[in-house]
mmCIF file of C-alpha atoms in Angstrom:
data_model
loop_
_atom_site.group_PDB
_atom_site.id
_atom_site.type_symbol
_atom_site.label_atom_id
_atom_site.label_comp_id
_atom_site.label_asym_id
_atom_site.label_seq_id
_atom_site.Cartn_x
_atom_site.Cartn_y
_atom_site.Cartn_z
ATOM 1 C CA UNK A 1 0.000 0.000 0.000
ATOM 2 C CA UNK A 2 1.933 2.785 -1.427
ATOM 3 C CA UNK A 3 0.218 5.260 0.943
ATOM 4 C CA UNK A 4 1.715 3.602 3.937
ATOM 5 C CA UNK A 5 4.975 3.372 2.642
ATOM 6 C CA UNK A 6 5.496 7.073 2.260
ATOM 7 C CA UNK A 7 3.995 7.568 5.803
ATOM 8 C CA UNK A 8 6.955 5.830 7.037
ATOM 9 C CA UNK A 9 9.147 8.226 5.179
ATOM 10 C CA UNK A 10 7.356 11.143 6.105
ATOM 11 C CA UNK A 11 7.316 10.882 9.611
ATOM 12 C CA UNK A 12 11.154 11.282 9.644
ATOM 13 C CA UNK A 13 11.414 14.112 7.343
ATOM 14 C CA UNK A 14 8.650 15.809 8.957
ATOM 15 C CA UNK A 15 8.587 14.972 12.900
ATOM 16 C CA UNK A 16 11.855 13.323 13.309
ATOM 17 C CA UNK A 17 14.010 15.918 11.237
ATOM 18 C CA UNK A 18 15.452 13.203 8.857
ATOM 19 C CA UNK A 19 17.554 12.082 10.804
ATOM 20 C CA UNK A 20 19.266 8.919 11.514
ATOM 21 C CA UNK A 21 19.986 8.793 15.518
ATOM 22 C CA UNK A 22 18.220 10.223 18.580
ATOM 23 C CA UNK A 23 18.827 13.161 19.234
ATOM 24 C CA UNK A 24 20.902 13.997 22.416
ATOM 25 C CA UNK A 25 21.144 16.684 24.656
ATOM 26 C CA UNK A 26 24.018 17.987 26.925
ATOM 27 C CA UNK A 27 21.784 18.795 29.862
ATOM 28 C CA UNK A 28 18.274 17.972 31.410
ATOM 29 C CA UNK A 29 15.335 19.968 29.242
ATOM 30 C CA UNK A 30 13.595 22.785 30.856
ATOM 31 C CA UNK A 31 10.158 21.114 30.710
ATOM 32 C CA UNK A 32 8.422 23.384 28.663
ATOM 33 C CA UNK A 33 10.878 22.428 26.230
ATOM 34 C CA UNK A 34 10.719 18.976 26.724
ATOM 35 C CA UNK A 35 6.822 19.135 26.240
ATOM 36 C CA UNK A 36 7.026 21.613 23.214
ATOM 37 C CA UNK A 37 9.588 19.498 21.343
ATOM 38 C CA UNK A 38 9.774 15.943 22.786
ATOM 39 C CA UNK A 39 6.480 15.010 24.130
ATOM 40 C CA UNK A 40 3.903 16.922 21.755
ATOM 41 C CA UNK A 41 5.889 15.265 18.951
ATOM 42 C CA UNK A 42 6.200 11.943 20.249
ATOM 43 C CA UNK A 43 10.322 12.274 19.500
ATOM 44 C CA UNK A 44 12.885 10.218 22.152
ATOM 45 C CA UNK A 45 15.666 11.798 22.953
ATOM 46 C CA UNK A 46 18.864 11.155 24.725
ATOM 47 C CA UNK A 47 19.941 13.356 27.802
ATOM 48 C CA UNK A 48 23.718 13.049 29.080
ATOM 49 C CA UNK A 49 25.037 12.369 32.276
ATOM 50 C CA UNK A 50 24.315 15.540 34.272
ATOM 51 C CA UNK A 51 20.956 14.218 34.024
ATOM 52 C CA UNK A 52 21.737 11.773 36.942
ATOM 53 C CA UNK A 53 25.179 12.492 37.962
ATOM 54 C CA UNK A 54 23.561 14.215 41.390
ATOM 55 C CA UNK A 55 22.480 10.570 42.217
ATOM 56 C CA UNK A 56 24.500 8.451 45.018
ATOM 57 C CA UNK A 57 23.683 5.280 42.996
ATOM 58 C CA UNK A 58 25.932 6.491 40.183
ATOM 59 C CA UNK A 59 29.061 5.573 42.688
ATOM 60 C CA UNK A 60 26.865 2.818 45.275
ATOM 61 C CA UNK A 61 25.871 0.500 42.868
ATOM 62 C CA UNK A 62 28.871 -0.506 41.650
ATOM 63 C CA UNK A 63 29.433 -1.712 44.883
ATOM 64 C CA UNK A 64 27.612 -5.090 45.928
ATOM 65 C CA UNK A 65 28.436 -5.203 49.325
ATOM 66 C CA UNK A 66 26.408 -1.818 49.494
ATOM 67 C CA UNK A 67 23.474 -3.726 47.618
ATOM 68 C CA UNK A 68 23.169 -6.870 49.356
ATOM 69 C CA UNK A 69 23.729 -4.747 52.985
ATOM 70 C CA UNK A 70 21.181 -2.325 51.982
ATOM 71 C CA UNK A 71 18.334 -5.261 50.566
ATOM 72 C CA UNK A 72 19.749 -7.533 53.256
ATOM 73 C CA UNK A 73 16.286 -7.993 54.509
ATOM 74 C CA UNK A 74 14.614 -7.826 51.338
ATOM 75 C CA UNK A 75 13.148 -10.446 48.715
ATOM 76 C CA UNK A 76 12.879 -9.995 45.107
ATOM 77 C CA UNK A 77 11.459 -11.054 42.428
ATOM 78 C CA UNK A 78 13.549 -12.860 39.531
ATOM 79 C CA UNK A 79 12.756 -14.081 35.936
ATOM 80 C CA UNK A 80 14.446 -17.210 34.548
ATOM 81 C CA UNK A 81 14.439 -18.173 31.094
ATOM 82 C CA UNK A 82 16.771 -20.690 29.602
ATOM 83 C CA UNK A 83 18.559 -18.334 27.290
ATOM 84 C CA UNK A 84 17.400 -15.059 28.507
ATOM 85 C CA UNK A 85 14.633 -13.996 26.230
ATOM 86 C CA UNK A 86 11.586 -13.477 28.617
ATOM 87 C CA UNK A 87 8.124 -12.124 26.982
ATOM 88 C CA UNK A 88 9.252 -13.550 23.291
ATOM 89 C CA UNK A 89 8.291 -16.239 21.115
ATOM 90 C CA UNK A 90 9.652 -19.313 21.120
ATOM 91 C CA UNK A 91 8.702 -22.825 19.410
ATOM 92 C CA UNK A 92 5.822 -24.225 21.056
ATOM 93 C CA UNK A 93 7.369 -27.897 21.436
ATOM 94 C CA UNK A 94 10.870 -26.598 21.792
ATOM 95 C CA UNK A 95 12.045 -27.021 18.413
ATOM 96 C CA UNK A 96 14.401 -25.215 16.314
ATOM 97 C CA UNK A 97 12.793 -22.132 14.617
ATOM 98 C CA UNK A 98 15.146 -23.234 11.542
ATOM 99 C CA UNK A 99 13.625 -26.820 11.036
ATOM 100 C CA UNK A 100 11.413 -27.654 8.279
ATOM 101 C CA UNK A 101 8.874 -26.938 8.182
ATOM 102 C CA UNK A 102 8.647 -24.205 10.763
ATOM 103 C CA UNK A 103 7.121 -25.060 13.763
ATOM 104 C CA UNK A 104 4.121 -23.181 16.059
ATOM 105 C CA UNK A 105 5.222 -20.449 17.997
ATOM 106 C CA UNK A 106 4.243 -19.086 21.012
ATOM 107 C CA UNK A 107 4.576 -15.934 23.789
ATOM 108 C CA UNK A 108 6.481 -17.267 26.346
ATOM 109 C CA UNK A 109 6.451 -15.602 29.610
ATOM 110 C CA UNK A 110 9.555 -16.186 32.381
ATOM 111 C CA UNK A 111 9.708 -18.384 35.385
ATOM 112 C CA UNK A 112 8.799 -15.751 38.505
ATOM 113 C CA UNK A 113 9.903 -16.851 41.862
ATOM 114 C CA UNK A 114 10.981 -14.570 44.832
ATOM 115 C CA UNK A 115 14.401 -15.428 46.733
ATOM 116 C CA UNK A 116 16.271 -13.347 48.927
ATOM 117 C CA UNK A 117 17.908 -10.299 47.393
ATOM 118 C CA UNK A 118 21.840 -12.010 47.678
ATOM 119 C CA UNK A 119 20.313 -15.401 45.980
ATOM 120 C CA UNK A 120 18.914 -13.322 43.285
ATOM 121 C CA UNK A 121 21.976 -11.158 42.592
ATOM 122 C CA UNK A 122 23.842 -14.364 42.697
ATOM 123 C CA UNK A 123 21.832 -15.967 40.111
ATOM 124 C CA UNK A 124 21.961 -13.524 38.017
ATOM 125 C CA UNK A 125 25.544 -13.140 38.247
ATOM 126 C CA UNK A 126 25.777 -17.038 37.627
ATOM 127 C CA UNK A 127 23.253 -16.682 34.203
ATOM 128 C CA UNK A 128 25.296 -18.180 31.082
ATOM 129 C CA UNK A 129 24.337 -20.906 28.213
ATOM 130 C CA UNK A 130 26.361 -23.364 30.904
ATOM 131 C CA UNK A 131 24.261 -22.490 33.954
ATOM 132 C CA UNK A 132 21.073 -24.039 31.834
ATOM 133 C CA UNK A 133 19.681 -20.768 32.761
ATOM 134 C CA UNK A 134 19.543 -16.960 32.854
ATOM 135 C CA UNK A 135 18.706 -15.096 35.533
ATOM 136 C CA UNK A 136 16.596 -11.589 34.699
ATOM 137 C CA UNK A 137 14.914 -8.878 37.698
ATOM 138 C CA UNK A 138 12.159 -7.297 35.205
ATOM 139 C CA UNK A 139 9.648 -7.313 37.643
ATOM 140 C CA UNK A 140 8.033 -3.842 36.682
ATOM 141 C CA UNK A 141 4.928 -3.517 38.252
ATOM 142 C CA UNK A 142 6.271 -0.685 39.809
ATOM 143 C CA UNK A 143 9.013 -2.983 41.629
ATOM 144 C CA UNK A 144 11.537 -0.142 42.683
ATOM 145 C CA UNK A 145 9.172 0.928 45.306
ATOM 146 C CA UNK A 146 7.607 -2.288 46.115
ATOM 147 C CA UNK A 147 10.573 -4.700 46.446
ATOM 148 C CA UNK A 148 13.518 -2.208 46.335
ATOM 149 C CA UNK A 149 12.689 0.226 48.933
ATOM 150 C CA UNK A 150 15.879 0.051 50.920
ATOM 151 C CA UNK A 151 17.504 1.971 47.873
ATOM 152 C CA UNK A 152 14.999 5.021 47.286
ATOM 153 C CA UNK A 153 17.463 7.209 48.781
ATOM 154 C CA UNK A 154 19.996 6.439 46.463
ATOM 155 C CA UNK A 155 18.430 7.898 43.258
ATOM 156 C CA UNK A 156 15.281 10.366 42.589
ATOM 157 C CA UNK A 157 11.800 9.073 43.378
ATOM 158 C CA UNK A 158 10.798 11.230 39.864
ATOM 159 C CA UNK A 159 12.245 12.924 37.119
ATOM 160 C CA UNK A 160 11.379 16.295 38.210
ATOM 161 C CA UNK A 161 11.390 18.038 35.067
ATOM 162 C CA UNK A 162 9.530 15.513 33.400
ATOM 163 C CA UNK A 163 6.907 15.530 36.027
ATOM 164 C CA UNK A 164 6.434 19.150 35.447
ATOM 165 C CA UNK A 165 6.102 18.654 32.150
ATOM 166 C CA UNK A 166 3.824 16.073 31.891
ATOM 167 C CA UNK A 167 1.913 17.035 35.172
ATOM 168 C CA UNK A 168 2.118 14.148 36.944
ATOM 169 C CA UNK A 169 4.404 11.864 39.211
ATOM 170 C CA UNK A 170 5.507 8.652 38.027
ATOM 171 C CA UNK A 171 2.443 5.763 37.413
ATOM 172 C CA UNK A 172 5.265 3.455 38.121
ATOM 173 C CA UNK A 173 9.165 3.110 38.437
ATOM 174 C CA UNK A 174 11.169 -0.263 37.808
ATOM 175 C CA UNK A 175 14.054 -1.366 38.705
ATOM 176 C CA UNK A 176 16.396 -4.059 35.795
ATOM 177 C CA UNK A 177 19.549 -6.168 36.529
ATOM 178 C CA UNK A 178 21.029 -8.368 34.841
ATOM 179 C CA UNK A 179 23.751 -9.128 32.641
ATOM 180 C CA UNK A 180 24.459 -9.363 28.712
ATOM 181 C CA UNK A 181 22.277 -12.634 28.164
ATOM 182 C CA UNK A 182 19.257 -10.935 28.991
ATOM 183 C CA UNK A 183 17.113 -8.834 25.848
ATOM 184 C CA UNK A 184 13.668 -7.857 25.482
ATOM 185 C CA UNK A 185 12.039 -8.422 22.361
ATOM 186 C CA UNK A 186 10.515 -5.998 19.854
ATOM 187 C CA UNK A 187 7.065 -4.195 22.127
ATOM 188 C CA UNK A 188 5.088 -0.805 22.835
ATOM 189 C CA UNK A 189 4.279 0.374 26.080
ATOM 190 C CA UNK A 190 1.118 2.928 26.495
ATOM 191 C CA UNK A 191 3.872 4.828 28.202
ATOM 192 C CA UNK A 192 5.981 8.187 28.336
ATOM 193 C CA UNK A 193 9.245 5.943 29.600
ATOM 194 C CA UNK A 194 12.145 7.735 31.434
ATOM 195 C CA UNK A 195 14.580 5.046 31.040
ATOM 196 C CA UNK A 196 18.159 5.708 32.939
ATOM 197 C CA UNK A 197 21.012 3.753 33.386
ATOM 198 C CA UNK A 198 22.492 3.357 36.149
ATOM 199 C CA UNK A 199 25.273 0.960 35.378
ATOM 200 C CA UNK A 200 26.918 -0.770 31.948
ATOM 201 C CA UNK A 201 24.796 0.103 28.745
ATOM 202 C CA UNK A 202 21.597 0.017 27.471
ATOM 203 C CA UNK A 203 21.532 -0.925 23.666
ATOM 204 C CA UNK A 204 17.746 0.040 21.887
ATOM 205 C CA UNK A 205 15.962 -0.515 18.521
ATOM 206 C CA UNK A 206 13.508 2.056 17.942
ATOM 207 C CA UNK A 207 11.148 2.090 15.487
ATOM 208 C CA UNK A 208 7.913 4.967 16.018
ATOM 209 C CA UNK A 209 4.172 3.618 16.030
ATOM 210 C CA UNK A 210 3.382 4.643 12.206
ATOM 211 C CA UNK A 211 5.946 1.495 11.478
ATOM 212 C CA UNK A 212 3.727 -0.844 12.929
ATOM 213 C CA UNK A 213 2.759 -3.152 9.772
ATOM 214 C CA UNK A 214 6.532 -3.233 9.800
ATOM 215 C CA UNK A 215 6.522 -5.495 13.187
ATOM 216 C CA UNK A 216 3.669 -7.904 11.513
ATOM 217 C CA UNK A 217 2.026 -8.100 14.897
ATOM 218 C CA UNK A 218 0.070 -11.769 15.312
ATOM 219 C CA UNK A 219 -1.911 -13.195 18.180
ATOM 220 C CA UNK A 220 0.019 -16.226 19.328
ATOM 221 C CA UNK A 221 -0.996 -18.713 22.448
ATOM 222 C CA UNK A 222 0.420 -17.540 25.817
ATOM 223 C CA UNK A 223 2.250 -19.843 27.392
ATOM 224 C CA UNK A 224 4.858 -20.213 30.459
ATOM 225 C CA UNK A 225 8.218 -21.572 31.663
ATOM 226 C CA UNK A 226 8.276 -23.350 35.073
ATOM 227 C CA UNK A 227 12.135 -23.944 36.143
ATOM 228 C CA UNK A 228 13.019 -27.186 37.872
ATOM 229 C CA UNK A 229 15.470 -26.339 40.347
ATOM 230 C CA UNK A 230 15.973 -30.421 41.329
ATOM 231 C CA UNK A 231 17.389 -30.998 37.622
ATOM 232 C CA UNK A 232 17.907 -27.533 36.744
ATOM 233 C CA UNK A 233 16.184 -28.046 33.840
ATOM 234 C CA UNK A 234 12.681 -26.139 31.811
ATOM 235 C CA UNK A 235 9.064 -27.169 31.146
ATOM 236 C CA UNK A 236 7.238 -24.726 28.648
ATOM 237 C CA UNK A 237 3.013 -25.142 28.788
ATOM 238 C CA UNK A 238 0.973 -23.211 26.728
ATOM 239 C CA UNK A 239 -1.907 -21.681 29.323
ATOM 240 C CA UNK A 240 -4.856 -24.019 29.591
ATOM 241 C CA UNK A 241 -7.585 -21.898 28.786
ATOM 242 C CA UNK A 242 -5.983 -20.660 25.481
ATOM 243 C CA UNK A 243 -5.494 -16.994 25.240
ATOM 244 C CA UNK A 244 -3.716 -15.248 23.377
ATOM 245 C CA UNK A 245 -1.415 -12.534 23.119
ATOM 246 C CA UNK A 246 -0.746 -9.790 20.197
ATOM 247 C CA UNK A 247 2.938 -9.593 19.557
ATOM 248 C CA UNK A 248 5.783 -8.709 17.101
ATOM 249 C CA UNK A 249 6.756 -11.355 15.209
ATOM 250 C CA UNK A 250 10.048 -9.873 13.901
ATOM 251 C CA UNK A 251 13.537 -10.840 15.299
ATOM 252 C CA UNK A 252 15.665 -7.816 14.563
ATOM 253 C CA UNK A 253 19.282 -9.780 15.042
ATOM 254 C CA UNK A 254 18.408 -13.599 12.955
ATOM 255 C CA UNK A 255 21.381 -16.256 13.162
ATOM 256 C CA UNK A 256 23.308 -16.178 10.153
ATOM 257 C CA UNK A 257 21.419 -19.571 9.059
ATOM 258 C CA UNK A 258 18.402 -17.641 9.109
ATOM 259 C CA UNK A 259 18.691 -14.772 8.033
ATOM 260 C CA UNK A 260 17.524 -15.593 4.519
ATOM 261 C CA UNK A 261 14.186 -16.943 5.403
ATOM 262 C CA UNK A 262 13.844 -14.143 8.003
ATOM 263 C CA UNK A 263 14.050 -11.387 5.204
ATOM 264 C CA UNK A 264 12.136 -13.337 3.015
ATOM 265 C CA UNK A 265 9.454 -13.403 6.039
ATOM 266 C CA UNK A 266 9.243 -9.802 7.217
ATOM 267 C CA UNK A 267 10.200 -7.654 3.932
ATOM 268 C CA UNK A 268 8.718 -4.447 5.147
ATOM 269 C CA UNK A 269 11.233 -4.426 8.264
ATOM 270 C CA UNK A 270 14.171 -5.546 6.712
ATOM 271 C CA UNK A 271 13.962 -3.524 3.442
ATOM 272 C CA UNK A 272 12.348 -0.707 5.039
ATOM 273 C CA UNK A 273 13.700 2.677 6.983
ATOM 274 C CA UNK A 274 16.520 1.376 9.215
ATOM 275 C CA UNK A 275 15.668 1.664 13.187
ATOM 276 C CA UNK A 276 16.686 4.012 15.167
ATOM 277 C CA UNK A 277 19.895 2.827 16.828
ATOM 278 C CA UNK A 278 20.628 4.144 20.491
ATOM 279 C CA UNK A 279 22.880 3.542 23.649
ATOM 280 C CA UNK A 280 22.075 4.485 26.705
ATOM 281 C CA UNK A 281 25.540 4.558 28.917
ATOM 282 C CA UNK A 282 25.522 5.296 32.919
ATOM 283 C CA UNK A 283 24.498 8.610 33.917
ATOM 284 C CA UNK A 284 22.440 9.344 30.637
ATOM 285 C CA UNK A 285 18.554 8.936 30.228
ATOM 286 C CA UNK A 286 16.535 8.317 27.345
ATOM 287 C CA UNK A 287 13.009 9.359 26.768
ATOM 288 C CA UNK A 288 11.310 6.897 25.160
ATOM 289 C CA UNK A 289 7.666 8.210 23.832
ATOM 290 C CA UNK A 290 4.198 6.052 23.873
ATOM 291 C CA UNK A 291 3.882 3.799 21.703
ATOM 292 C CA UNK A 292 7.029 3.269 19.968
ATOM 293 C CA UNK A 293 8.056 -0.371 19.476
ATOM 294 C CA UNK A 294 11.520 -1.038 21.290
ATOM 295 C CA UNK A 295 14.340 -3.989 21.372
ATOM 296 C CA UNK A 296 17.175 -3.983 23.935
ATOM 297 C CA UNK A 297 20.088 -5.551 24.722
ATOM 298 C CA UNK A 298 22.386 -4.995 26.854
ATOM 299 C CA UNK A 299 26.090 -4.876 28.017
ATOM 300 C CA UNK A 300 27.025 -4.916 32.104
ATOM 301 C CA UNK A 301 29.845 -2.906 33.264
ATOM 302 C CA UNK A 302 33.180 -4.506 35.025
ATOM 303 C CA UNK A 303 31.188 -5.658 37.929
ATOM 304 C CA UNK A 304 29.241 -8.127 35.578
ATOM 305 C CA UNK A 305 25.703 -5.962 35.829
ATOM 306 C CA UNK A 306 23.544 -3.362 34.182
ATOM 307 C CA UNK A 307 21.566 -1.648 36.387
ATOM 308 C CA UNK A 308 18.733 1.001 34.990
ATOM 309 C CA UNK A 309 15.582 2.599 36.740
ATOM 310 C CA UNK A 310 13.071 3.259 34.707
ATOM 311 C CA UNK A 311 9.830 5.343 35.261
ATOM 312 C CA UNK A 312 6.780 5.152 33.643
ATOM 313 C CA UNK A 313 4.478 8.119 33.365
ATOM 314 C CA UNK A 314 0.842 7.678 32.005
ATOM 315 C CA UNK A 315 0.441 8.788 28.227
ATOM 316 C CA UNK A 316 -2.088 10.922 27.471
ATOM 317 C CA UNK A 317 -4.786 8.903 25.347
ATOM 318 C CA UNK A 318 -5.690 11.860 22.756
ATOM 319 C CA UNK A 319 -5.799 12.498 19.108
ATOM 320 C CA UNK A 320 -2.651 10.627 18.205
ATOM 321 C CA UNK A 321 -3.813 7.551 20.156
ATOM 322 C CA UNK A 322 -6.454 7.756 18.085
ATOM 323 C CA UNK A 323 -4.513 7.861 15.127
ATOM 324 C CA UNK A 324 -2.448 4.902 15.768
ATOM 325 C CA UNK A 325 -5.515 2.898 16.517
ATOM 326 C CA UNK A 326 -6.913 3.534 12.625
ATOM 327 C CA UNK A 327 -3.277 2.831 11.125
ATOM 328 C CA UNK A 328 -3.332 -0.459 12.988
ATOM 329 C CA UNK A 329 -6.719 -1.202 12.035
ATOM 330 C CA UNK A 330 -5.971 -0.816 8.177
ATOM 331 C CA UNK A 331 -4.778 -4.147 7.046
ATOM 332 C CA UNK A 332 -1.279 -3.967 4.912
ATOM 333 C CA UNK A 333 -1.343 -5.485 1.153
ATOM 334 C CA UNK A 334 1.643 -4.834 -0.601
ATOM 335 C CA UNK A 335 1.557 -4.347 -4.248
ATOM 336 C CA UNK A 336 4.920 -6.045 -4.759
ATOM 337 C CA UNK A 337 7.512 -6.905 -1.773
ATOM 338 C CA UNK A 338 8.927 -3.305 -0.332
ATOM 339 C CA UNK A 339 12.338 -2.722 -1.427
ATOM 340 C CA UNK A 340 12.320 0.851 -0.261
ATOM 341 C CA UNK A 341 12.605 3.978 -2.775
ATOM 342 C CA UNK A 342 15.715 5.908 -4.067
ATOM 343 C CA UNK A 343 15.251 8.512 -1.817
ATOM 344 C CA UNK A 344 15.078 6.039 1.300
ATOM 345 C CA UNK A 345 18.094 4.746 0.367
ATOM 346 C CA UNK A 346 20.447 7.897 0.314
ATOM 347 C CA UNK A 347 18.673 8.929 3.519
ATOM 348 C CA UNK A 348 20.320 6.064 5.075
#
């Protein structure tokens, strides 16, 4: 559909300036600003390390002992997956996703169990292929306050210009570790995310809500793992009722030996605009808008971690809610498979 191809080109000339990385700023946004040119736009952007360089966690939690002394009391929530991709699809009976023919996929959601704060950190310091598992804390839910209260002192309970901005506090703020087996697979979130890390490096694909045919968003059967801690190994049921669960059915980062029939797959995200590319290193924060489809990876620091808060703000469900809503609802048929235009090519 040749009209929804050029949207995808106009929305970065127009709103996103053409250009081909977030744009970053060398200090926090005065938050008229940050309303007027972030938030009214739906644009991220990147904001440096003065934006938490005030915080004692920047220095603390680097520091286990401090950690582990200051949650010494406190249990936690962890996720275990068996190679770190919680809240992604996976082969329903366990198969390879490069057999032939294909098999059924599913959304399969983490193991959840709640240990004490040193067992977690030590599982999750332990997470590798060997270990037969990998350890995540992705509780959200709003689990910085919740399960991590010991270290609210240690960083801001808000982001106070973007709570003036957006005239509100926080619906939620979340507290991640873990190390560089854990990712989170291509989603939205009906969120205005304030995403900082705290320690190592957060590594995003970004892709903004008029893309979304470009995700080719299915329902697929929920299911769950269950971790067997006797013989350490996984059980994966699919959830009895059936329900089911839209998500993006595109792997941004295919093994080599897939890579063909991936592309062949999901044409209108690998021939289309590139994503947005983006790391977020300690001390900086990135404003991620509503909406706008995100993968991460990640990369821990020398201490074997990364550590990021993140707080979630309500979006405001207006016009451009609205908007996305009748994009989504318009069903995709491609003349011919997209190979991009001329123009889209010498913009990137």
């Amino acid at each position: 559909m040749k009209q929804i191809d050029l949207l995808w080109q106009e929305v970065r000339d127009l709103s996103l300036g053409n250009a081909t990385a977030v744009r970053r700023l060398d200090s926090p946004p005065a938050p008229l600003e940050f309303l007027r040119d972030f938030v009214s736009l739906n644009k991220p952007c990147l904001i440096s390390g003065a934006a938490t360089a005030h915080w004692p966690a920047a220095a603390l939690w680097r520091d286990r002992t401090h950690l582990t002394r200051a949650l010494s009391s406190s249990s936690v929530t962890v996720h275990l997956t068996p190679n770190g991709r919680a809240d992604s699809l996976v082969p329903i009976d366990g198969g390879s996703a490069s057999s032939s023919p294909p098999p059924a996929l599913c959304f399969a959601s983490a193991h959840a169990q709640r240990v004490p704060f040193a067992e977690a950190l030590d599982m999750i310091s332990r997470s590798s292929r060997e270990s037969n598992f990998v350890a995540y804390a992705q509780q959200q839910n709003d689990c910085f306050r919740s399960e991590y209260g010991p270290l609210a002192r240690d960083c801001d309970g808000h982001v106070p210009w973007a709570s003036e901005a957006l005239g509100s506090l926080p619906e939620a703020v979340n507290l991640w570790i873990g190390n560089h087996f854990s990712e989170t697979s291509f989603h939205k979130d009906h969120y205005e995310n304030l995403y900082a890390v705290v320690t190592g490096e957060k590594h995003f694909l970004l892709l903004p809500p008029t893309d979304v045919h470009r995700m080719y968003i299915e329902d697929y059967p929920a299911a769950q793992y269950s971790y067997i801690k006797e013989t350490g190994e996984f059980k994966l049921e699919v959830e009895e009722p059936i329900k089911y669960v839209p998500w993006c059915s595109v792997d941004p980062y295919p093994s080599p030996e897939n890579l063909e029939s991936e592309m062949a797959k999901f044409p209108l995200y690998f021939n289309g605009p590139k994503p947005f590319e983006c790391t977020v290193k300690a001390g900086e924060i990135l404003y991620l808008p509503s909406m706008w489809f995100h993968y991460v990876k990640q990369t821990p620091d020398d201490t074997g971690l990364t550590i990021a808060v993140n707080y979630w703000y309500d979006m405001q469900f207006d016009m451009k809610y609205a908007y996305f809503n009748f994009l989504q609802s318009i069903e995709y048929q491609p003349i011919h498979d997209y190979t991009g235009t001329e123009e889209e090519s010498e913009d990137l």
